[in-house]
PDB file of C-alpha atoms and ligand atoms in Angstrom:
ATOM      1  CA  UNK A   1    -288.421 -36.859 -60.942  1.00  0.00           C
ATOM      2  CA  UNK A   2    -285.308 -36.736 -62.970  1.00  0.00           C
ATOM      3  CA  UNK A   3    -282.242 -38.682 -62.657  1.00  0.00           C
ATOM      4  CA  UNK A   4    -278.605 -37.429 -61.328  1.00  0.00           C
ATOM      5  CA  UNK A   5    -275.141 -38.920 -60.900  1.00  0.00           C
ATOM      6  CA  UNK A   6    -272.560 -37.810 -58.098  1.00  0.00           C
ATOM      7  CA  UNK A   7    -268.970 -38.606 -58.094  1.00  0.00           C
ATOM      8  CA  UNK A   8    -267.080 -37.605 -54.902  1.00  0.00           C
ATOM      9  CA  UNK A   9    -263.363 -39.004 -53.498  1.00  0.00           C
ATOM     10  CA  UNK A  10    -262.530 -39.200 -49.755  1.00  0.00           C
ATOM     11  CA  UNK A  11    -259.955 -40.335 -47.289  1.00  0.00           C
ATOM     12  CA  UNK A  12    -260.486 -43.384 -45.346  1.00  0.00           C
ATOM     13  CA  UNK A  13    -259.776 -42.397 -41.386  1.00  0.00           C
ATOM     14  CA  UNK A  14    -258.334 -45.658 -40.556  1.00  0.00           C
ATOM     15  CA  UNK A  15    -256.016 -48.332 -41.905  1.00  0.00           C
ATOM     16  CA  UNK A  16    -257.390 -50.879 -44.212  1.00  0.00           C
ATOM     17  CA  UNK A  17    -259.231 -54.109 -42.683  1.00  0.00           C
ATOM     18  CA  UNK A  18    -261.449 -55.898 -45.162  1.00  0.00           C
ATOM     19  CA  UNK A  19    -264.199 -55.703 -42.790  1.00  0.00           C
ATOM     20  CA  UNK A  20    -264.495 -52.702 -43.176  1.00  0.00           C
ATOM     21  CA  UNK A  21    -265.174 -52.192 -46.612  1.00  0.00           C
ATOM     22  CA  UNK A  22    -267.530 -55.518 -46.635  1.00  0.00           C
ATOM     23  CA  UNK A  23    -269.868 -53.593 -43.529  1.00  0.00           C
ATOM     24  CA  UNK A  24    -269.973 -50.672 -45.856  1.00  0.00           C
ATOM     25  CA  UNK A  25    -270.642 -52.648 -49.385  1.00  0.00           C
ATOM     26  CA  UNK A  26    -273.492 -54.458 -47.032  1.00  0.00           C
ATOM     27  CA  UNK A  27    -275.212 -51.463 -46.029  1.00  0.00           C
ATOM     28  CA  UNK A  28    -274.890 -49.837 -49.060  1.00  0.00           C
ATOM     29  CA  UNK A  29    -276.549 -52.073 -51.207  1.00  0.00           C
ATOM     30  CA  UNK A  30    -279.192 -52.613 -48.720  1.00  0.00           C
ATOM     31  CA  UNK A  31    -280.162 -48.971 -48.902  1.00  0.00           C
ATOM     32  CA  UNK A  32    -279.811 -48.706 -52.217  1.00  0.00           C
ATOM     33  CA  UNK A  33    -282.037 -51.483 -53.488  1.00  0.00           C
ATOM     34  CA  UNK A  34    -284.360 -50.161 -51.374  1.00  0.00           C
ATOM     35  CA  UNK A  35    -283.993 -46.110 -53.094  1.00  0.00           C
ATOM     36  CA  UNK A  36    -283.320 -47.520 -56.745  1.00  0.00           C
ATOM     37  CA  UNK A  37    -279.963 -45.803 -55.907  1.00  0.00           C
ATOM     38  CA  UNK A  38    -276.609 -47.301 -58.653  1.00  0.00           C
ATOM     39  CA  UNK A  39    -273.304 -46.739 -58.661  1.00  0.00           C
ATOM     40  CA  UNK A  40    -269.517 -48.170 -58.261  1.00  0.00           C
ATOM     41  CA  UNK A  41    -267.218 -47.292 -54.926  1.00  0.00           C
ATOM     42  CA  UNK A  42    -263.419 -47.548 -55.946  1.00  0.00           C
ATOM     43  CA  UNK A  43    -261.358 -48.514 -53.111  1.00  0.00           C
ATOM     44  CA  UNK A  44    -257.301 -48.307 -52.843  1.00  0.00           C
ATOM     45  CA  UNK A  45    -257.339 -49.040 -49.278  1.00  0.00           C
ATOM     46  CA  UNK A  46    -256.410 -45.321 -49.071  1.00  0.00           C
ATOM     47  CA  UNK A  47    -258.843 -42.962 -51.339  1.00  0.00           C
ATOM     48  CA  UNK A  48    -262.618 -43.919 -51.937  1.00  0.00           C
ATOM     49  CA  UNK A  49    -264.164 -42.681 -55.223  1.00  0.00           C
ATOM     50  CA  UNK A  50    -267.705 -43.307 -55.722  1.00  0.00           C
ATOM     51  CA  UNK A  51    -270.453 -42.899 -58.154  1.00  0.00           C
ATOM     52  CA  UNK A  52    -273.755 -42.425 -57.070  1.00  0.00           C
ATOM     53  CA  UNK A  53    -276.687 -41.893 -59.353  1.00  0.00           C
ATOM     54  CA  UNK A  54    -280.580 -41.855 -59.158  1.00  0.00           C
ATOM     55  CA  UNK A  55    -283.317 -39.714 -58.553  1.00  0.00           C
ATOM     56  CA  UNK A  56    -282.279 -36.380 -57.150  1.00  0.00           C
ATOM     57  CA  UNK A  57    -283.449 -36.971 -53.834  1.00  0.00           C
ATOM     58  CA  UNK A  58    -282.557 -40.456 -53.296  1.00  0.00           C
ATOM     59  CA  UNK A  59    -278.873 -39.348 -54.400  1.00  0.00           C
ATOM     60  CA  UNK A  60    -279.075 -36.239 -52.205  1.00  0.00           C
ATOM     61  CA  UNK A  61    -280.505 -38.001 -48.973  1.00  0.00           C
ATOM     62  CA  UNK A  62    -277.749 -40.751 -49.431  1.00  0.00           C
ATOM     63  CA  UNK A  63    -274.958 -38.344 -49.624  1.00  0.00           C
ATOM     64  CA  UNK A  64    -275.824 -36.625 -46.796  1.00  0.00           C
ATOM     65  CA  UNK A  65    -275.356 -40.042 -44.736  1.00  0.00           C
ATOM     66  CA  UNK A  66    -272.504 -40.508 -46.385  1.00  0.00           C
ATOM     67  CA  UNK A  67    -270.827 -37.020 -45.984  1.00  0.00           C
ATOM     68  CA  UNK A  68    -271.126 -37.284 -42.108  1.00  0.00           C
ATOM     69  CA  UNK A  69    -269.835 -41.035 -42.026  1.00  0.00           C
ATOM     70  CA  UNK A  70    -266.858 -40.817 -39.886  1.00  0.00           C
ATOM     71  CA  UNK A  71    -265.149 -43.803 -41.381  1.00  0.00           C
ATOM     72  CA  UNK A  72    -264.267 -41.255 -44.035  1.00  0.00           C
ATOM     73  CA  UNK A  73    -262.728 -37.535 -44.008  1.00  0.00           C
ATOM     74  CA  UNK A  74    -261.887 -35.213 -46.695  1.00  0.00           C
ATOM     75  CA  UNK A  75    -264.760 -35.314 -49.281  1.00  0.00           C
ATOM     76  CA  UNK A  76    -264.236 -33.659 -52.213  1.00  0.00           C
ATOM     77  CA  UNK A  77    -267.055 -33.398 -55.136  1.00  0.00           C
ATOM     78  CA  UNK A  78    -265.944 -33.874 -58.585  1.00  0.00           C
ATOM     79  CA  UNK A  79    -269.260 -34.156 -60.249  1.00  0.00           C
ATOM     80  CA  UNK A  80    -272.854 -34.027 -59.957  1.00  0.00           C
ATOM     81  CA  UNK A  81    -275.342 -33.574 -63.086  1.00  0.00           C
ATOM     82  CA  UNK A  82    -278.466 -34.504 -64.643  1.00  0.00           C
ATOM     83  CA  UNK A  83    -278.325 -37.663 -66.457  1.00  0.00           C
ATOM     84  CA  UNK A  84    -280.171 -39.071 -69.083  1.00  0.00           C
ATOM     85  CA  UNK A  85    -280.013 -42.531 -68.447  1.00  0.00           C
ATOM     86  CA  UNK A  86    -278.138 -44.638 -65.658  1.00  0.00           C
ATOM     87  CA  UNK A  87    -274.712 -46.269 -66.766  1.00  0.00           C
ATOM     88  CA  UNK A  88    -274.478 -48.844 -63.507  1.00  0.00           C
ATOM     89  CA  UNK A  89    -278.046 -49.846 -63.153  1.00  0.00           C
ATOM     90  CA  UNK A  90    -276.535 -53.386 -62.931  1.00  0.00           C
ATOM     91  CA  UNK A  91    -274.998 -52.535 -59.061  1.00  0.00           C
ATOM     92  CA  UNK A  92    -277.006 -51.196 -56.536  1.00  0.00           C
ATOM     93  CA  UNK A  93    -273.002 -50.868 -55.509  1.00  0.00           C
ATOM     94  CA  UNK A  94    -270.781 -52.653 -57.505  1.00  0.00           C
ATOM     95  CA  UNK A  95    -266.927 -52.820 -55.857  1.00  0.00           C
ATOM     96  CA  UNK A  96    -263.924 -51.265 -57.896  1.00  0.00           C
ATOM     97  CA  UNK A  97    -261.077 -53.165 -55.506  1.00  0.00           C
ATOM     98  CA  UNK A  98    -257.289 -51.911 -55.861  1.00  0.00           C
ATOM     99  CA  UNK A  99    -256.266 -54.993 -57.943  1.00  0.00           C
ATOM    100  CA  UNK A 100    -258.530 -53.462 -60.825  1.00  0.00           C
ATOM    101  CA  UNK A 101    -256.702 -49.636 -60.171  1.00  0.00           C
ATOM    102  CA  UNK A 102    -253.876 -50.948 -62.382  1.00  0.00           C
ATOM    103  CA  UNK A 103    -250.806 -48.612 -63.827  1.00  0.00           C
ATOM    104  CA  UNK A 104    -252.356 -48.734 -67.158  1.00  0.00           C
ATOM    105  CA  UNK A 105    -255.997 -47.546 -66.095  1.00  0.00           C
ATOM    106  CA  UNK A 106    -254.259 -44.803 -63.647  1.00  0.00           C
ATOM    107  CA  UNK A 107    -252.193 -43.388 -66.363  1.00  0.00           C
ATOM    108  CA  UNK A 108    -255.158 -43.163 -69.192  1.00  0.00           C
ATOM    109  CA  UNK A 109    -257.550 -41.669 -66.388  1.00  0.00           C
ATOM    110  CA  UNK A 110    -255.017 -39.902 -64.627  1.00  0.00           C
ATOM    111  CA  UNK A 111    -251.795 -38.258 -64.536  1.00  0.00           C
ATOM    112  CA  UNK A 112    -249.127 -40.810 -63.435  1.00  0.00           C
ATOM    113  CA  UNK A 113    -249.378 -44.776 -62.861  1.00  0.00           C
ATOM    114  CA  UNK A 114    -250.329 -43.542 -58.911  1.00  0.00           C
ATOM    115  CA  UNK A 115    -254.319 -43.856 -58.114  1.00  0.00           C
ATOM    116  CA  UNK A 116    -254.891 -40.143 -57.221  1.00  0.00           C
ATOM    117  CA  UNK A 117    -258.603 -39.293 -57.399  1.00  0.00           C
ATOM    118  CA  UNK A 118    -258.207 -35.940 -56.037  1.00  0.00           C
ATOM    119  CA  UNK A 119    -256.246 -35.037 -59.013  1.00  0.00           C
ATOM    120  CA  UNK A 120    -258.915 -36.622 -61.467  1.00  0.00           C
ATOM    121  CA  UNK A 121    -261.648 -34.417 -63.746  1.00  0.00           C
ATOM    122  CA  UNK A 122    -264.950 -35.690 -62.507  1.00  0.00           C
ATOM    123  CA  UNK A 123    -265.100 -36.852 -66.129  1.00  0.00           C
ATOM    124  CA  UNK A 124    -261.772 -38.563 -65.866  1.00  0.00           C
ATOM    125  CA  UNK A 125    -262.805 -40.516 -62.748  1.00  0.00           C
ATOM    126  CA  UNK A 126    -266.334 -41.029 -64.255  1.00  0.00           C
ATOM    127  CA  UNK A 127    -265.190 -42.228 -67.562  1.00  0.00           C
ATOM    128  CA  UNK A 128    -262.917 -44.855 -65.189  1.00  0.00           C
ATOM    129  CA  UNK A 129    -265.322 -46.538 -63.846  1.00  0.00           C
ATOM    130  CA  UNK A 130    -267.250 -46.807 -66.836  1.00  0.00           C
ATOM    131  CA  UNK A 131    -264.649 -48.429 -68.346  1.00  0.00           C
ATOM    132  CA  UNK A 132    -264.121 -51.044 -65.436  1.00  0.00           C
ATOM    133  CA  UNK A 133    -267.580 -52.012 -65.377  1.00  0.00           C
ATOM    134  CA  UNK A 134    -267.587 -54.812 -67.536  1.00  0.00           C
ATOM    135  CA  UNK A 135    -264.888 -56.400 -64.929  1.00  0.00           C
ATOM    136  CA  UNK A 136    -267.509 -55.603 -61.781  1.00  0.00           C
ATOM    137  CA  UNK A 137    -269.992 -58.352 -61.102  1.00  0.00           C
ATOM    138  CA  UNK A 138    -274.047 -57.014 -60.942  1.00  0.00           C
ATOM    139  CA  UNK A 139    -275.071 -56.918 -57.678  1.00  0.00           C
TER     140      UNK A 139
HETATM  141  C1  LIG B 201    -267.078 -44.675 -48.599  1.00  0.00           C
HETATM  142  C2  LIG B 201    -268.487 -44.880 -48.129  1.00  0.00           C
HETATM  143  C3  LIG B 201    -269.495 -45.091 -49.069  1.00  0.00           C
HETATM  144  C4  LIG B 201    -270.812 -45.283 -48.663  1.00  0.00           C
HETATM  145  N1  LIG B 201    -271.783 -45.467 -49.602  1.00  0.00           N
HETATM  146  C5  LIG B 201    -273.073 -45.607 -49.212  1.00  0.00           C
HETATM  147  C6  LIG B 201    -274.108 -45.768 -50.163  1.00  0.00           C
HETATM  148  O1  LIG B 201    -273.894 -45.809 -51.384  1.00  0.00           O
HETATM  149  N2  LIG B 201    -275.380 -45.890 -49.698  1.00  0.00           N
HETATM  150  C7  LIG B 201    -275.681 -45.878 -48.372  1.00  0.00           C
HETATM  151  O2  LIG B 201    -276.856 -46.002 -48.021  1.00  0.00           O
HETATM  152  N3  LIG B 201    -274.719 -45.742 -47.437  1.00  0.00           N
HETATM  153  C8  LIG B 201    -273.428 -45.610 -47.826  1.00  0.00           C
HETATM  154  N4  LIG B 201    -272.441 -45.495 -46.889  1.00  0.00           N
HETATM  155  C9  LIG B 201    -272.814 -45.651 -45.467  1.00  0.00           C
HETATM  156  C10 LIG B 201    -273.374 -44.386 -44.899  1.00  0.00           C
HETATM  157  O3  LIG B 201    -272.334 -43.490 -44.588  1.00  0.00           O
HETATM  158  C11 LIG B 201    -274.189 -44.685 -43.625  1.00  0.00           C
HETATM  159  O4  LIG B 201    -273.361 -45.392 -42.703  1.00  0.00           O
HETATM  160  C12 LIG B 201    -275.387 -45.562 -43.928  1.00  0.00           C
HETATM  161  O5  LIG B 201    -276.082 -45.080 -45.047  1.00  0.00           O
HETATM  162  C13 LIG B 201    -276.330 -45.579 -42.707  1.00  0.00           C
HETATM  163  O6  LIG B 201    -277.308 -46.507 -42.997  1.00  0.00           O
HETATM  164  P1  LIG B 201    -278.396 -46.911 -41.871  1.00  0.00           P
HETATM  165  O7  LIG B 201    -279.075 -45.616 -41.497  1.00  0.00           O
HETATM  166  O8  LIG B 201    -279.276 -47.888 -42.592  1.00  0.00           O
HETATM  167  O9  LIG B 201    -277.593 -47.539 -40.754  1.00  0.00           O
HETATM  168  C14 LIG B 201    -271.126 -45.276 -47.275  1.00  0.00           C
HETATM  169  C15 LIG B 201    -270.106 -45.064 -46.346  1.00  0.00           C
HETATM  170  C16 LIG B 201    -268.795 -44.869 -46.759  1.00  0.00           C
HETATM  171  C17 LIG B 201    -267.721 -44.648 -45.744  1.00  0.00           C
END
C-alpha cells in the first residue's frame, strides 16, 4: 500500500451558509479518521480546493463520494501523485477559511490578488496550503 495526494477545485452549487461548510467539515473528518485519510479544504465561499492524501484506495474511494456530491459542480483535478510521506497528517481535514486566502498569498500562489484555483498549477495550489498550515489548527 503506498501513499497518494489529490488536489482538485470545484464550484459550490449554492450560496454560502456556514452550515454548510460545518455539515461537510463534520462528515469529513469522521470518514477520514476512520480511512487514515489527511488533507486541507480551502473555502472562498465560492471555489473549494482540497487536498486529499492517503493510501491509494482510501483517497480513490473518498473522491468518488466526493465527485458525485451535489453540493458541488465543476471538479477539476490539478494533481494526483505518489507521495513519500504525508504533509497534513495533523488534519484528518483541517479548514483553509477565506480570511486566510489573503491578497498576498493569492498573488505568490497565483496570478492576481483574486483566489482563482482553476487558474493554479496543482503545485501552486499544493505549495499554498502547505504554506498555510502552520495557521490551521490539528484536527
Ligand atoms: C467540497 C467537499 C469536500 C468533501 N470532502 C470530503 C472528505 O474529505 N471526506 C469525506 O468522506 N467526504 C467528503 N465530502 C462529503 C462527501 O461528498 C459525501 O457527502 C460523504 O463522504 C458521504 O459520507 P456518508 O456516506 O458517511 O454519509 C466532501 C464534500 C464536499 C462538497
Amino acid at each position: 500500500m503506498f501513499l497518494v495526494r489529490l488536489v482538485y477545485v470545484s464550484t459550490f452549487s449554492k450560496d454560502f451558509q456556514s452550515q454548510d461548510i460545518e455539515a461537510i467539515l463534520n462528515v469529513s473528518r469522521e470518514n477520514n479518521l476512520k480511512k487514515y485519510v489527511t488533507g486541507m479544504l480551502c473555502f472562498n465561499r465560492k471555489y473549494f480546493l482540497q487536498c486529499i492524501e492517503g493510501t491509494r484506495q482510501s483517497v480513490n474511494e473518498t473522491y468518488n463520494r466526493i465527485v458525485t456530491d451535489p453540493r458541488h459542480h465543476n471538479l477539476i483535478i490539478l494533481d494526483y501523485k505518489e507521495i513519500a510521506v504525508r504533509e497534513f497528517s495533523d488534519w484528518s481535514m483541517g479548514y483553509i477559511p477565506e480570511s486566510k486566502l489573503t491578497n498576498d498569498i493569492n498573488i505568490n500562489f497565483g496570478g492576481t490578488s483574486i483566489f482563482s484555483p482553476y487558474d493554479m498549477s496543482g503545485e501552486s495550489a499544493f505549495m499554498m496550503m502547505l504554506a498555510l498550515k502552520s495557521t490551521v489548527p490539528a484536527l
